[in-house]
mmCIF file of C-alpha atoms in Angstrom:
data_model
loop_
_atom_site.group_PDB
_atom_site.id
_atom_site.type_symbol
_atom_site.label_atom_id
_atom_site.label_comp_id
_atom_site.label_asym_id
_atom_site.label_seq_id
_atom_site.Cartn_x
_atom_site.Cartn_y
_atom_site.Cartn_z
ATOM 1 C CA UNK A 1 75.195 60.846 71.406
ATOM 2 C CA UNK A 2 71.654 62.187 70.978
ATOM 3 C CA UNK A 3 70.795 63.885 67.624
ATOM 4 C CA UNK A 4 70.388 67.561 68.112
ATOM 5 C CA UNK A 5 67.094 67.870 66.122
ATOM 6 C CA UNK A 6 65.491 65.005 68.075
ATOM 7 C CA UNK A 7 66.645 66.759 71.068
ATOM 8 C CA UNK A 8 64.855 70.008 70.123
ATOM 9 C CA UNK A 9 61.615 68.090 69.106
ATOM 10 C CA UNK A 10 61.608 66.385 72.392
ATOM 11 C CA UNK A 11 62.117 69.536 74.467
ATOM 12 C CA UNK A 12 59.013 70.987 72.584
ATOM 13 C CA UNK A 13 57.103 68.005 73.886
ATOM 14 C CA UNK A 14 58.276 68.858 77.537
ATOM 15 C CA UNK A 15 60.859 66.075 77.477
ATOM 16 C CA UNK A 16 64.650 67.104 78.243
ATOM 17 C CA UNK A 17 67.390 65.007 77.597
ATOM 18 C CA UNK A 18 70.738 65.572 78.651
ATOM 19 C CA UNK A 19 74.045 64.004 79.692
ATOM 20 C CA UNK A 20 74.557 63.194 83.651
ATOM 21 C CA UNK A 21 77.533 65.716 83.361
ATOM 22 C CA UNK A 22 75.380 68.643 82.131
ATOM 23 C CA UNK A 23 72.792 67.744 85.025
ATOM 24 C CA UNK A 24 75.556 67.570 87.684
ATOM 25 C CA UNK A 25 77.159 70.917 86.465
ATOM 26 C CA UNK A 26 73.930 72.748 86.120
ATOM 27 C CA UNK A 27 72.896 71.856 89.637
ATOM 28 C CA UNK A 28 76.349 72.833 90.975
ATOM 29 C CA UNK A 29 76.671 76.242 89.267
ATOM 30 C CA UNK A 30 73.235 77.327 90.455
ATOM 31 C CA UNK A 31 73.885 76.633 94.119
ATOM 32 C CA UNK A 32 77.110 77.952 94.990
ATOM 33 C CA UNK A 33 77.322 78.729 98.523
ATOM 34 C CA UNK A 34 79.939 81.306 99.539
ATOM 35 C CA UNK A 35 81.996 81.432 102.909
ATOM 36 C CA UNK A 36 80.618 84.298 104.757
ATOM 37 C CA UNK A 37 83.796 86.111 105.653
ATOM 38 C CA UNK A 38 85.417 89.557 104.763
ATOM 39 C CA UNK A 39 88.585 91.083 105.308
ATOM 40 C CA UNK A 40 88.371 94.943 104.287
ATOM 41 C CA UNK A 41 86.369 97.356 102.480
ATOM 42 C CA UNK A 42 85.465 95.031 99.393
ATOM 43 C CA UNK A 43 83.486 92.915 102.002
ATOM 44 C CA UNK A 44 81.101 95.943 102.025
ATOM 45 C CA UNK A 45 80.491 95.602 98.221
ATOM 46 C CA UNK A 46 80.124 91.895 98.677
ATOM 47 C CA UNK A 47 77.425 92.423 101.328
ATOM 48 C CA UNK A 48 75.819 95.050 99.075
ATOM 49 C CA UNK A 49 75.872 92.129 96.177
ATOM 50 C CA UNK A 50 74.056 89.734 98.355
ATOM 51 C CA UNK A 51 71.465 92.266 99.202
ATOM 52 C CA UNK A 52 68.135 93.121 97.551
ATOM 53 C CA UNK A 53 69.381 95.895 95.173
ATOM 54 C CA UNK A 54 72.007 93.342 93.391
ATOM 55 C CA UNK A 55 70.443 90.391 94.662
ATOM 56 C CA UNK A 56 73.168 87.640 94.347
ATOM 57 C CA UNK A 57 70.056 85.125 94.926
ATOM 58 C CA UNK A 58 69.325 85.353 91.422
ATOM 59 C CA UNK A 59 72.145 83.117 90.998
ATOM 60 C CA UNK A 60 71.476 80.570 93.725
ATOM 61 C CA UNK A 61 74.404 82.009 95.826
ATOM 62 C CA UNK A 62 72.618 83.897 98.896
ATOM 63 C CA UNK A 63 73.357 81.237 101.162
ATOM 64 C CA UNK A 64 76.454 82.607 102.940
ATOM 65 C CA UNK A 65 77.790 80.063 105.021
ATOM 66 C CA UNK A 66 79.409 80.942 108.345
ATOM 67 C CA UNK A 67 81.334 77.621 108.461
ATOM 68 C CA UNK A 68 83.868 76.563 105.847
ATOM 69 C CA UNK A 69 82.594 72.814 106.137
ATOM 70 C CA UNK A 70 79.348 73.980 104.393
ATOM 71 C CA UNK A 71 80.569 76.404 101.717
ATOM 72 C CA UNK A 72 81.727 75.747 98.132
ATOM 73 C CA UNK A 73 83.283 79.286 97.342
ATOM 74 C CA UNK A 74 85.517 81.518 98.992
ATOM 75 C CA UNK A 75 85.488 85.077 98.079
ATOM 76 C CA UNK A 76 88.421 86.707 99.393
ATOM 77 C CA UNK A 77 87.260 90.317 99.632
ATOM 78 C CA UNK A 78 89.819 92.461 100.715
ATOM 79 C CA UNK A 79 93.552 93.133 101.954
ATOM 80 C CA UNK A 80 95.292 89.971 102.960
ATOM 81 C CA UNK A 81 97.878 91.021 105.655
ATOM 82 C CA UNK A 82 100.642 88.384 106.263
ATOM 83 C CA UNK A 83 99.443 88.023 109.710
ATOM 84 C CA UNK A 84 95.900 86.866 108.255
ATOM 85 C CA UNK A 85 97.295 84.854 105.360
ATOM 86 C CA UNK A 86 97.557 81.523 107.229
ATOM 87 C CA UNK A 87 93.997 81.754 108.646
ATOM 88 C CA UNK A 88 92.678 82.324 105.113
ATOM 89 C CA UNK A 89 94.511 79.300 103.833
ATOM 90 C CA UNK A 90 93.345 77.271 106.679
ATOM 91 C CA UNK A 91 89.698 78.164 106.125
ATOM 92 C CA UNK A 92 90.372 77.162 102.409
ATOM 93 C CA UNK A 93 91.844 73.879 103.429
ATOM 94 C CA UNK A 94 88.770 73.202 105.563
ATOM 95 C CA UNK A 95 86.342 73.703 102.903
ATOM 96 C CA UNK A 96 85.052 70.414 101.189
ATOM 97 C CA UNK A 97 85.858 69.744 97.510
ATOM 98 C CA UNK A 98 84.704 70.869 95.045
ATOM 99 C CA UNK A 99 85.642 74.243 96.052
ATOM 100 C CA UNK A 100 86.315 77.470 94.055
ATOM 101 C CA UNK A 101 88.057 80.944 94.868
ATOM 102 C CA UNK A 102 87.285 84.485 93.743
ATOM 103 C CA UNK A 103 90.085 86.997 94.529
ATOM 104 C CA UNK A 104 87.952 90.262 94.856
ATOM 105 C CA UNK A 105 89.665 93.662 94.420
ATOM 106 C CA UNK A 106 93.249 95.104 93.961
ATOM 107 C CA UNK A 107 94.686 93.897 97.248
ATOM 108 C CA UNK A 108 93.349 90.354 96.908
ATOM 109 C CA UNK A 109 94.781 90.002 93.642
ATOM 110 C CA UNK A 110 98.080 91.716 93.905
ATOM 111 C CA UNK A 111 98.372 93.726 97.193
ATOM 112 C CA UNK A 112 96.821 96.608 95.692
ATOM 113 C CA UNK A 113 97.738 100.020 96.997
ATOM 114 C CA UNK A 114 99.862 98.197 99.820
ATOM 115 C CA UNK A 115 101.827 96.164 97.382
ATOM 116 C CA UNK A 116 104.956 97.707 98.504
ATOM 117 C CA UNK A 117 104.418 97.387 102.201
ATOM 118 C CA UNK A 118 106.055 94.877 104.523
ATOM 119 C CA UNK A 119 103.024 93.456 105.900
ATOM 120 C CA UNK A 120 100.684 92.863 102.994
ATOM 121 C CA UNK A 121 100.286 89.615 100.916
ATOM 122 C CA UNK A 122 100.853 90.397 97.289
ATOM 123 C CA UNK A 123 97.949 88.416 96.181
ATOM 124 C CA UNK A 124 96.347 85.260 97.695
ATOM 125 C CA UNK A 125 97.048 83.288 94.468
ATOM 126 C CA UNK A 126 100.511 82.952 95.855
ATOM 127 C CA UNK A 127 99.444 80.176 98.122
ATOM 128 C CA UNK A 128 95.919 78.848 96.874
ATOM 129 C CA UNK A 129 94.455 78.326 93.645
ATOM 130 C CA UNK A 130 92.225 81.394 92.288
ATOM 131 C CA UNK A 131 89.562 80.618 89.847
ATOM 132 C CA UNK A 132 88.402 84.214 89.106
ATOM 133 C CA UNK A 133 90.348 87.473 89.606
ATOM 134 C CA UNK A 134 88.418 90.936 89.798
ATOM 135 C CA UNK A 135 90.244 94.118 89.625
ATOM 136 C CA UNK A 136 88.821 97.149 91.236
ATOM 137 C CA UNK A 137 89.246 99.396 94.366
ATOM 138 C CA UNK A 138 86.880 98.192 95.541
ATOM 139 C CA UNK A 139 85.153 96.351 92.590
ATOM 140 C CA UNK A 140 81.423 97.284 91.967
ATOM 141 C CA UNK A 141 78.657 94.962 92.810
ATOM 142 C CA UNK A 142 78.407 94.253 88.998
ATOM 143 C CA UNK A 143 81.876 93.110 88.805
ATOM 144 C CA UNK A 144 81.239 90.790 91.516
ATOM 145 C CA UNK A 145 78.246 89.408 89.800
ATOM 146 C CA UNK A 146 80.238 89.288 86.523
ATOM 147 C CA UNK A 147 82.831 87.230 88.324
ATOM 148 C CA UNK A 148 80.178 85.167 89.803
ATOM 149 C CA UNK A 149 78.627 84.560 86.073
ATOM 150 C CA UNK A 150 82.346 83.721 85.138
ATOM 151 C CA UNK A 151 82.846 81.172 87.645
ATOM 152 C CA UNK A 152 79.443 79.797 86.742
ATOM 153 C CA UNK A 153 80.494 79.441 83.073
ATOM 154 C CA UNK A 154 83.556 77.598 84.269
ATOM 155 C CA UNK A 155 81.802 74.985 86.446
ATOM 156 C CA UNK A 156 79.310 74.364 83.628
ATOM 157 C CA UNK A 157 82.069 73.512 81.093
ATOM 158 C CA UNK A 158 83.960 71.340 83.547
ATOM 159 C CA UNK A 159 84.194 67.860 82.012
ATOM 160 C CA UNK A 160 83.767 65.008 84.424
ATOM 161 C CA UNK A 161 85.906 62.344 82.490
ATOM 162 C CA UNK A 162 88.502 63.719 80.550
ATOM 163 C CA UNK A 163 92.090 64.661 81.528
ATOM 164 C CA UNK A 164 91.078 68.317 82.109
ATOM 165 C CA UNK A 165 88.404 67.099 84.806
ATOM 166 C CA UNK A 166 88.248 69.226 87.838
ATOM 167 C CA UNK A 167 90.571 68.868 90.785
ATOM 168 C CA UNK A 168 88.048 67.178 93.148
ATOM 169 C CA UNK A 169 87.850 64.291 90.598
ATOM 170 C CA UNK A 170 91.683 63.797 90.326
ATOM 171 C CA UNK A 171 92.499 61.356 92.963
ATOM 172 C CA UNK A 172 95.936 62.460 93.473
ATOM 173 C CA UNK A 173 95.315 66.142 93.125
ATOM 174 C CA UNK A 174 95.695 68.236 96.406
ATOM 175 C CA UNK A 175 92.813 69.259 98.228
ATOM 176 C CA UNK A 176 94.878 71.133 101.114
ATOM 177 C CA UNK A 177 97.544 73.596 100.393
ATOM 178 C CA UNK A 178 100.608 74.100 102.995
ATOM 179 C CA UNK A 179 99.840 76.989 105.519
ATOM 180 C CA UNK A 180 102.791 79.212 105.816
ATOM 181 C CA UNK A 181 104.533 79.720 108.975
ATOM 182 C CA UNK A 182 105.213 83.059 110.930
ATOM 183 C CA UNK A 183 108.748 83.527 110.269
ATOM 184 C CA UNK A 184 111.320 86.074 111.794
ATOM 185 C CA UNK A 185 111.170 88.472 109.005
ATOM 186 C CA UNK A 186 108.148 87.256 106.570
ATOM 187 C CA UNK A 187 106.226 84.524 105.935
ATOM 188 C CA UNK A 188 107.907 81.035 105.484
ATOM 189 C CA UNK A 189 107.589 80.214 102.530
ATOM 190 C CA UNK A 190 106.991 83.511 100.940
ATOM 191 C CA UNK A 191 104.929 81.672 98.078
ATOM 192 C CA UNK A 192 103.989 78.186 97.405
ATOM 193 C CA UNK A 193 105.960 77.496 94.008
ATOM 194 C CA UNK A 194 103.503 74.575 93.207
ATOM 195 C CA UNK A 195 100.492 77.297 92.933
ATOM 196 C CA UNK A 196 102.285 80.302 92.032
ATOM 197 C CA UNK A 197 105.246 81.296 89.940
ATOM 198 C CA UNK A 198 106.384 84.738 88.991
ATOM 199 C CA UNK A 199 105.344 85.549 85.534
ATOM 200 C CA UNK A 200 107.913 86.704 83.073
ATOM 201 C CA UNK A 201 107.763 90.685 82.831
ATOM 202 C CA UNK A 202 108.870 92.022 79.621
ATOM 203 C CA UNK A 203 109.870 95.824 79.604
ATOM 204 C CA UNK A 204 109.554 98.005 76.705
ATOM 205 C CA UNK A 205 112.162 100.565 77.285
ATOM 206 C CA UNK B 1 96.818 128.505 128.939
ATOM 207 C CA UNK B 2 100.321 129.042 130.290
ATOM 208 C CA UNK B 3 103.293 129.269 127.780
ATOM 209 C CA UNK B 4 105.631 126.308 127.590
ATOM 210 C CA UNK B 5 108.134 128.517 129.602
ATOM 211 C CA UNK B 6 105.853 128.631 132.510
ATOM 212 C CA UNK B 7 105.145 125.018 132.185
ATOM 213 C CA UNK B 8 108.897 124.330 132.614
ATOM 214 C CA UNK B 9 109.351 126.549 135.476
ATOM 215 C CA UNK B 10 106.397 125.106 137.361
ATOM 216 C CA UNK B 11 107.385 121.542 136.507
ATOM 217 C CA UNK B 12 110.889 122.252 137.675
ATOM 218 C CA UNK B 13 109.780 123.792 140.885
ATOM 219 C CA UNK B 14 107.339 121.014 141.784
ATOM 220 C CA UNK B 15 109.285 117.902 140.768
ATOM 221 C CA UNK B 16 112.697 118.212 142.342
ATOM 222 C CA UNK B 17 115.426 116.820 139.789
ATOM 223 C CA UNK B 18 113.162 116.805 136.800
ATOM 224 C CA UNK B 19 114.759 118.137 133.723
ATOM 225 C CA UNK B 20 112.515 119.661 130.819
ATOM 226 C CA UNK B 21 113.776 121.330 127.576
ATOM 227 C CA UNK B 22 111.730 123.064 125.178
ATOM 228 C CA UNK B 23 112.354 121.755 121.719
ATOM 229 C CA UNK B 24 111.751 124.514 119.152
ATOM 230 C CA UNK B 25 110.044 124.067 116.086
ATOM 231 C CA UNK B 26 111.133 125.980 112.794
ATOM 232 C CA UNK B 27 108.182 124.989 110.683
ATOM 233 C CA UNK B 28 105.348 127.258 110.033
ATOM 234 C CA UNK B 29 103.319 125.725 112.704
ATOM 235 C CA UNK B 30 106.013 126.670 115.380
ATOM 236 C CA UNK B 31 104.500 124.120 117.603
ATOM 237 C CA UNK B 32 107.218 123.525 120.223
ATOM 238 C CA UNK B 33 107.109 120.775 122.682
ATOM 239 C CA UNK B 34 108.243 119.676 125.894
ATOM 240 C CA UNK B 35 111.125 117.314 126.256
ATOM 241 C CA UNK B 36 111.137 115.416 129.695
ATOM 242 C CA UNK B 37 113.563 113.118 131.081
ATOM 243 C CA UNK B 38 112.471 109.385 131.435
ATOM 244 C CA UNK B 39 113.522 108.978 135.098
ATOM 245 C CA UNK B 40 110.681 111.746 136.262
ATOM 246 C CA UNK B 41 108.369 111.421 133.306
ATOM 247 C CA UNK B 42 105.789 109.363 135.239
ATOM 248 C CA UNK B 43 105.743 112.209 137.949
ATOM 249 C CA UNK B 44 105.680 114.983 135.318
ATOM 250 C CA UNK B 45 102.914 113.357 133.374
ATOM 251 C CA UNK B 46 100.862 113.026 136.750
ATOM 252 C CA UNK B 47 101.736 116.670 137.483
ATOM 253 C CA UNK B 48 100.416 117.692 134.066
ATOM 254 C CA UNK B 49 97.267 115.629 134.448
ATOM 255 C CA UNK B 50 96.516 116.584 138.129
ATOM 256 C CA UNK B 51 97.283 120.291 138.476
ATOM 257 C CA UNK B 52 94.119 122.367 138.649
ATOM 258 C CA UNK B 53 95.430 124.864 135.967
ATOM 259 C CA UNK B 54 96.490 122.204 133.424
ATOM 260 C CA UNK B 55 94.282 119.181 133.857
ATOM 261 C CA UNK B 56 95.634 117.559 130.788
ATOM 262 C CA UNK B 57 93.210 114.565 131.111
ATOM 263 C CA UNK B 58 93.332 113.230 127.329
ATOM 264 C CA UNK B 59 96.410 111.912 125.554
ATOM 265 C CA UNK B 60 94.976 111.925 122.106
ATOM 266 C CA UNK B 61 97.843 110.523 120.145
ATOM 267 C CA UNK B 62 101.177 108.814 121.042
ATOM 268 C CA UNK B 63 103.681 108.050 118.369
ATOM 269 C CA UNK B 64 107.189 107.130 117.940
ATOM 270 C CA UNK B 65 110.328 108.754 115.788
ATOM 271 C CA UNK B 66 113.516 107.213 114.869
ATOM 272 C CA UNK B 67 116.480 109.325 114.687
ATOM 273 C CA UNK B 68 119.517 107.940 113.195
ATOM 274 C CA UNK B 69 123.258 108.768 114.042
ATOM 275 C CA UNK B 70 123.566 112.196 112.234
ATOM 276 C CA UNK B 71 126.299 114.831 111.934
ATOM 277 C CA UNK B 72 124.980 118.267 112.817
ATOM 278 C CA UNK B 73 126.745 121.229 111.173
ATOM 279 C CA UNK B 74 126.779 124.377 113.239
ATOM 280 C CA UNK B 75 128.439 127.420 112.432
ATOM 281 C CA UNK B 76 130.269 129.170 115.192
ATOM 282 C CA UNK B 77 131.997 132.390 115.237
ATOM 283 C CA UNK B 78 135.513 131.751 116.638
ATOM 284 C CA UNK B 79 138.428 134.377 117.343
ATOM 285 C CA UNK B 80 141.414 133.913 115.253
ATOM 286 C CA UNK B 81 144.759 135.539 114.619
ATOM 287 C CA UNK B 82 145.042 136.151 111.112
ATOM 288 C CA UNK B 83 148.152 138.249 110.009
ATOM 289 C CA UNK B 84 149.039 139.402 113.392
ATOM 290 C CA UNK B 85 145.583 140.609 113.806
ATOM 291 C CA UNK B 86 142.570 139.088 115.754
ATOM 292 C CA UNK B 87 139.596 138.815 113.671
ATOM 293 C CA UNK B 88 136.197 136.785 114.298
ATOM 294 C CA UNK B 89 135.855 133.956 111.740
ATOM 295 C CA UNK B 90 132.828 132.033 111.101
ATOM 296 C CA UNK B 91 133.536 128.307 111.174
ATOM 297 C CA UNK B 92 131.399 125.332 110.671
ATOM 298 C CA UNK B 93 131.699 122.744 113.632
ATOM 299 C CA UNK B 94 130.954 119.366 112.964
ATOM 300 C CA UNK B 95 128.961 117.554 115.877
ATOM 301 C CA UNK B 96 128.303 113.569 115.859
ATOM 302 C CA UNK B 97 125.054 113.066 117.277
ATOM 303 C CA UNK B 98 124.287 109.431 118.300
ATOM 304 C CA UNK B 99 120.954 108.235 117.152
ATOM 305 C CA UNK B 100 117.979 107.579 119.436
ATOM 306 C CA UNK B 101 114.367 106.651 119.523
ATOM 307 C CA UNK B 102 111.668 109.313 120.618
ATOM 308 C CA UNK B 103 108.008 109.035 121.593
ATOM 309 C CA UNK B 104 105.602 111.932 121.167
ATOM 310 C CA UNK B 105 102.574 112.286 123.268
ATOM 311 C CA UNK B 106 99.749 114.892 122.196
ATOM 312 C CA UNK B 107 97.856 116.192 125.402
ATOM 313 C CA UNK B 108 94.612 117.874 125.761
ATOM 314 C CA UNK B 109 92.335 119.052 128.533
ATOM 315 C CA UNK B 110 88.753 118.092 127.928
ATOM 316 C CA UNK B 111 87.811 119.616 131.294
ATOM 317 C CA UNK B 112 89.406 123.019 130.753
ATOM 318 C CA UNK B 113 89.347 123.054 127.000
ATOM 319 C CA UNK B 114 92.850 123.482 125.937
ATOM 320 C CA UNK B 115 95.672 121.844 124.249
ATOM 321 C CA UNK B 116 97.432 120.381 122.775
ATOM 322 C CA UNK B 117 100.744 120.247 124.583
ATOM 323 C CA UNK B 118 103.410 117.852 123.226
ATOM 324 C CA UNK B 119 105.711 116.037 125.553
ATOM 325 C CA UNK B 120 108.552 113.949 124.202
ATOM 326 C CA UNK B 121 110.937 111.344 125.712
ATOM 327 C CA UNK B 122 114.136 109.876 124.464
ATOM 328 C CA UNK B 123 115.853 106.633 124.714
ATOM 329 C CA UNK B 124 119.605 106.426 125.320
ATOM 330 C CA UNK B 125 120.339 104.864 122.127
ATOM 331 C CA UNK B 126 118.605 102.800 119.140
ATOM 332 C CA UNK B 127 120.244 99.261 120.325
ATOM 333 C CA UNK B 128 120.215 98.343 123.993
ATOM 334 C CA UNK B 129 119.153 101.290 125.985
ATOM 335 C CA UNK B 130 115.614 101.413 124.504
ATOM 336 C CA UNK B 131 113.567 101.455 127.750
ATOM 337 C CA UNK B 132 111.339 104.358 128.685
ATOM 338 C CA UNK B 133 108.557 104.744 131.312
ATOM 339 C CA UNK B 134 105.177 103.956 130.171
ATOM 340 C CA UNK B 135 102.663 106.437 130.697
ATOM 341 C CA UNK B 136 99.608 104.078 130.532
ATOM 342 C CA UNK B 137 99.100 104.440 134.277
ATOM 343 C CA UNK B 138 98.528 108.134 133.653
ATOM 344 C CA UNK B 139 96.464 107.948 130.669
ATOM 345 C CA UNK B 140 94.773 104.737 130.123
ATOM 346 C CA UNK B 141 94.176 105.408 126.437
ATOM 347 C CA UNK B 142 97.999 104.959 125.837
ATOM 348 C CA UNK B 143 97.854 101.269 126.060
ATOM 349 C CA UNK B 144 97.468 100.173 122.372
ATOM 350 C CA UNK B 145 99.348 102.985 121.002
ATOM 351 C CA UNK B 146 102.477 102.316 123.175
ATOM 352 C CA UNK B 147 102.254 98.732 122.065
ATOM 353 C CA UNK B 148 102.063 99.736 118.583
ATOM 354 C CA UNK B 149 105.329 101.629 119.216
ATOM 355 C CA UNK B 150 107.040 98.774 120.908
ATOM 356 C CA UNK B 151 106.113 96.601 117.922
ATOM 357 C CA UNK B 152 106.963 98.863 115.025
ATOM 358 C CA UNK B 153 109.952 100.864 116.679
ATOM 359 C CA UNK B 154 111.148 98.545 119.461
ATOM 360 C CA UNK B 155 110.917 100.954 122.241
ATOM 361 C CA UNK B 156 110.346 98.932 125.682
ATOM 362 C CA UNK B 157 107.842 100.822 128.040
ATOM 363 C CA UNK B 158 108.551 99.967 131.567
ATOM 364 C CA UNK B 159 105.237 99.683 133.698
ATOM 365 C CA UNK B 160 102.948 98.892 130.706
ATOM 366 C CA UNK B 161 100.224 96.248 131.746
ATOM 367 C CA UNK B 162 100.317 94.308 128.767
ATOM 368 C CA UNK B 163 103.261 94.654 126.378
ATOM 369 C CA UNK B 164 102.975 92.715 123.518
ATOM 370 C CA UNK B 165 103.164 93.108 119.767
ATOM 371 C CA UNK B 166 99.967 94.290 118.347
ATOM 372 C CA UNK B 167 100.105 94.348 114.553
ATOM 373 C CA UNK B 168 102.791 91.996 113.417
ATOM 374 C CA UNK B 169 102.950 88.596 114.932
ATOM 375 C CA UNK B 170 104.729 87.553 118.032
ATOM 376 C CA UNK B 171 107.484 85.441 116.124
ATOM 377 C CA UNK B 172 108.343 88.718 113.994
ATOM 378 C CA UNK B 173 111.969 90.182 115.061
ATOM 379 C CA UNK B 174 112.019 93.448 113.032
ATOM 380 C CA UNK B 175 110.930 96.701 113.766
ATOM 381 C CA UNK B 176 109.519 98.000 110.428
ATOM 382 C CA UNK B 177 109.126 101.771 111.249
ATOM 383 C CA UNK B 178 112.768 102.031 112.031
ATOM 384 C CA UNK B 179 114.671 103.982 109.552
ATOM 385 C CA UNK B 180 117.142 101.037 108.779
ATOM 386 C CA UNK B 181 114.521 98.308 108.361
ATOM 387 C CA UNK B 182 115.129 95.925 105.600
ATOM 388 C CA UNK B 183 112.017 94.446 104.227
ATOM 389 C CA UNK B 184 111.639 91.088 102.746
ATOM 390 C CA UNK B 185 112.523 90.899 99.074
ATOM 391 C CA UNK B 186 109.557 89.854 97.622
ATOM 392 C CA UNK B 187 109.742 92.092 94.385
ATOM 393 C CA UNK B 188 109.690 89.081 91.930
ATOM 394 C CA UNK B 189 106.558 90.009 89.964
ATOM 395 C CA UNK B 190 105.970 93.806 89.562
ATOM 396 C CA UNK B 191 104.329 94.130 86.366
ATOM 397 C CA UNK B 192 104.190 98.286 86.428
ATOM 398 C CA UNK B 193 107.345 99.100 88.232
ATOM 399 C CA UNK B 194 108.991 102.425 88.651
ATOM 400 C CA UNK B 195 111.593 104.122 90.596
ATOM 401 C CA UNK B 196 112.976 102.271 93.711
ATOM 402 C CA UNK B 197 110.480 99.386 93.011
ATOM 403 C CA UNK B 198 112.045 98.995 89.335
ATOM 404 C CA UNK B 199 115.418 98.848 90.829
ATOM 405 C CA UNK B 200 114.165 96.341 93.240
ATOM 406 C CA UNK B 201 112.333 94.246 90.457
ATOM 407 C CA UNK B 202 115.308 94.360 88.189
ATOM 408 C CA UNK B 203 117.443 92.235 90.623
ATOM 409 C CA UNK B 204 115.091 89.328 90.386
ATOM 410 C CA UNK B 205 114.883 89.395 86.552
ATOM 411 C CA UNK B 206 116.382 86.448 84.795
ATOM 412 C CA UNK B 207 116.271 84.582 88.070
ATOM 413 C CA UNK B 208 112.819 83.417 88.350
ATOM 414 C CA UNK B 209 111.596 80.181 86.658
ATOM 415 C CA UNK B 210 109.958 80.706 83.193
ATOM 416 C CA UNK B 211 106.082 80.738 83.135
ATOM 417 C CA UNK B 212 104.823 77.490 82.075
#
């Protein structure tokens, strides 16, 4: 482990010393390429975020890829209907590791205003692991930028060797998640219990 | 534009056997409609579209209605002999009306700039006699709307060029807009539930696995 004062002194002379882990995470967090797809009105805000005014390019994420094979980040921007959910999960499965998910907006995190409907999935986190949830209907571009910075922080802090190392460095951690089938009344299964369990609600009444 | 009574007379005069009924509307809009029989529906629709005085060339909206089995209460004056004298007494008569499904078409004329005229068709019941003639051959724009009605209400349109589900998936078996539709019970997590949703959410409480 390098001494902190020596490190500061070296950096003043233009010599940077860092751990491989830091270099690896620094380069990863500054080139997160999102998958280019949108599901509803949140996608409009996502597009606005990527354009000149909000300029997602400042974070190295302006390269929206039209293929899951080239994407690192899935921004679930909009309502996930039950008919669309299997396709979203299939796209996620087709992305290479390491991969991250931002659930953008009320619909993607919980079903939003359509929560009590028969045809809308009550949050994409019922089937795939979500790294950052953003509330809002739709969230402002600033909120998406904040989510993006939160994700960058998360990537930066990932340790490569410890027990908390990210999923793609665990040999036995799943990289693909089961795709639900179209059932006679609902998706089957209605959620993936390995990914999502209903949180305990305590009512004060 | 002619009145609905004139429509009825002209339709019945032109198409032999066609039965047209005027459905009253007691709401403030008082927008009455024509109930046409399924058997002659295509002929009636063709007449409404092609008649030079009517020219309803545009079906702006097609929708469905689900009517459950109901008991209609009607007040009828009945003559009865009370204490030797004949008197007129008001009695409530209960009539059972079996349920049916209904389609509603809103028609306008682009050419003559009038409308809307609303026509309805009813099925025999809600279970096996759910066939109605498709009016897509008359108004091409009805295609997707009739498919949506088929998807959500389960009315089968005979003569439709491509009758498949449009919003739900093919394997889906229910008709979600029917009043007796039972939705999937996925109320296991409702953090801010109230009213009906609270009742549904409470059924799950204490069943779910504890949070890690």
